[in-house]
PDB file of C-alpha atoms in Angstrom:
ATOM      1  CA  MET A1218     -18.253 -10.730  -3.210  1.00  0.00           C
ATOM      2  CA  SER A1219     -17.890  -9.511   0.295  1.00  0.00           C
ATOM      3  CA  SER A1220     -15.012 -12.239   0.574  1.00  0.00           C
ATOM      4  CA  VAL A1221     -13.019 -11.167  -2.136  1.00  0.00           C
ATOM      5  CA  VAL A1222     -13.374  -7.385  -1.045  1.00  0.00           C
ATOM      6  CA  LYS A1223     -12.100  -8.383   2.157  1.00  0.00           C
ATOM      7  CA  LYS A1224      -9.255 -10.354   0.866  1.00  0.00           C
ATOM      8  CA  ARG A1225      -8.503  -7.420  -1.446  1.00  0.00           C
ATOM      9  CA  ARG A1226      -8.373  -4.809   1.513  1.00  0.00           C
ATOM     10  CA  LYS A1227      -5.976  -7.092   3.400  1.00  0.00           C
ATOM     11  CA  LYS A1228      -3.574  -6.979   0.353  1.00  0.00           C
ATOM     12  CA  MET A1229      -3.506  -3.161  -0.246  1.00  0.00           C
ATOM     13  CA  SER A1230      -4.061  -2.334   3.487  1.00  0.00           C
ATOM     14  CA  LYS A1231      -0.798  -1.180   4.098  1.00  0.00           C
ATOM     15  CA  HIS A1232       0.371  -0.072   0.820  1.00  0.00           C
ATOM     16  CA  LYS A1233      -2.545   1.994  -0.099  1.00  0.00           C
ATOM     17  CA  TYR A1234      -3.456   3.336   3.395  1.00  0.00           C
ATOM     18  CA  ASP A1235      -0.031   4.331   4.182  1.00  0.00           C
ATOM     19  CA  LYS A1236      -0.093   6.678   0.925  1.00  0.00           C
ATOM     20  CA  ARG A1237      -3.797   7.944   1.627  1.00  0.00           C
ATOM     21  CA  ARG A1238      -2.824   8.721   5.388  1.00  0.00           C
ATOM     22  CA  LYS A1239       0.392  10.933   4.059  1.00  0.00           C
ATOM     23  CA  LYS A1240      -1.948  12.989   1.761  1.00  0.00           C
ATOM     24  CA  ASN A1241      -4.409  13.496   4.157  1.00  0.00           C
ATOM     25  CA  ARG A1242      -1.936  14.926   6.403  1.00  0.00           C
ATOM     26  CA  HIS A1243      -1.049  17.236   3.814  1.00  0.00           C
ATOM     27  CA  LYS A1244      -4.544  18.245   2.978  1.00  0.00           C
ATOM     28  CA  LYS A1245      -5.337  19.040   6.582  1.00  0.00           C
ATOM     29  CA  LYS A1246      -2.278  21.073   6.957  1.00  0.00           C
TER      30      LYS A1246
END
């Protein structure tokens, strides 16, 4: 299971993290 989670994290690494970072910045402001 850990290998599957790692592969999934690598695929949505940049795509999802980018959207989450932008939302986090808005929440901080």
